[in-house]
């Protein structure tokens, strides 16, 4: 009775787990407690990590060589401490050799020489300054000695930190840093640990640093050397091939695109195109300026080696050629931007100039690859024939655009939707058609002159037919814009009616001529790319002369 009265006021829900739920819960708890399930879940991330490490090492074998060389250099210096005889000679100061190897050892031989020069010059300058200031402090008495040392540390720290920010001294930034910490360590340790003998402290530090630097240079040069010049050479050749591949891919996709599939706007803005590897290569070419400049600076420190056997090799010319190549790659990225733009030219209009665009693109890509191959082989070849073919194909493209420019400025109503994928009629065909139409119209005019021009009934019929014709052409124009000039596929006239209701936001409307001019933009960018290739040819010729290809 109490339950019935209570049920009138409150609702009591009792959840009884079924046998299946209990079984699933028991199975999950057994997997969590058991070692087999947890071991498998923990094993997969470890396998993925090992596979990523393997792929990273296989991508560039020099990474493994560099790691092994660093380990070997540190081991050789550590033997001076591990064996008793060398340790009794050098003492605890030999630890500076290990620090020197760890700091000085770089990926390439040129970078190691550059870092070693900065460290050697900085250590030498710091040692001379430390000995001079320590001698002055010792001769000043015990009261003035710490004051002079403290003021000198403040002064050296201020001057070195300011000088390494000077634009012309930025390449020697590491040397100023070495001056600062070496000076501080020598002065302070000499004041407290060497019982007022800074000369002995400075000499111990300097020969320890010399030992570490000698071991680092010896291992880096003699054991599988990684030359910065060779890296710069290969990187520049890869950039040439990347630009050519990206150009061909952008043009191919532009001509094959019928407007049916396009990426989302967020992916277009963020530049996420996972199915376009050539685009990523071209973007890496634009971002490689800092890497190429660093390799060129390191290559200047390297002795003649391999195919680069003469002194004062023009490594700076590689940077100039790379700059001109990036100047051309900007146009390729602009072509890629037109490919993924909001306003697209009709597919049949693109097919009208397909042969001219493809011919100019293939000739331009062939020339870029030829320039990269000449640099790779270090041979100078004549490119007059390639340039003539490229210029002639580009002139044909410009002539086609000039002759058929009416297709890019005048709205053209297609006769039917079945001809969507067919190229539009060119000027030569249009002139012949217009001539036949003109002849027929003249014949009709002669026959109409014989009729009664004052007939009111025929005038009313003509007015009615003209009204119907205007309505028909207006309907066909809207249909044409929906079929050809809308991308993404939206109804162009969806927001044209006044007083339209709904939650839709108004979007910009593109006229037929605006959409057609998108093709003119694409072709002008392609022609500009060809014009910039002339500067690239000149830069490669200058490199071949200075490098004595």
mmCIF file with all atom_site columns, C-alpha atoms in Angstrom, residues 295-302 313 315-316:
data_model
loop_
_atom_site.group_PDB
_atom_site.id
_atom_site.type_symbol
_atom_site.label_atom_id
_atom_site.label_alt_id
_atom_site.label_comp_id
_atom_site.label_asym_id
_atom_site.label_entity_id
_atom_site.label_seq_id
_atom_site.pdbx_PDB_ins_code
_atom_site.Cartn_x
_atom_site.Cartn_y
_atom_site.Cartn_z
_atom_site.occupancy
_atom_site.B_iso_or_equiv
_atom_site.pdbx_formal_charge
_atom_site.auth_seq_id
_atom_site.auth_comp_id
_atom_site.auth_asym_id
_atom_site.auth_atom_id
_atom_site.pdbx_PDB_model_num
ATOM 1  C CA . UNK A 1 295 ? 75.098 25.400 -46.761 1.00 0.00 ? 295 UNK A CA 1
ATOM 2  C CA . UNK A 1 296 ? 76.830 28.005 -48.936 1.00 0.00 ? 296 UNK A CA 1
ATOM 3  C CA . UNK A 1 297 ? 78.452 29.630 -45.886 1.00 0.00 ? 297 UNK A CA 1
ATOM 4  C CA . UNK A 1 298 ? 79.658 26.229 -44.654 1.00 0.00 ? 298 UNK A CA 1
ATOM 5  C CA . UNK A 1 299 ? 80.901 25.210 -48.098 1.00 0.00 ? 299 UNK A CA 1
ATOM 6  C CA . UNK A 1 300 ? 83.228 28.236 -48.229 1.00 0.00 ? 300 UNK A CA 1
ATOM 7  C CA . UNK A 1 301 ? 85.204 26.736 -45.315 1.00 0.00 ? 301 UNK A CA 1
ATOM 8  C CA . UNK A 1 302 ? 85.766 23.389 -47.020 1.00 0.00 ? 302 UNK A CA 1
ATOM 9  C CA . UNK A 1 313 ? 84.698 27.737 -55.750 1.00 0.00 ? 313 UNK A CA 1
ATOM 10 C CA . UNK A 1 315 ? 79.352 28.811 -53.851 1.00 0.00 ? 315 UNK A CA 1
ATOM 11 C CA . UNK A 1 316 ? 77.630 32.179 -53.645 1.00 0.00 ? 316 UNK A CA 1
#
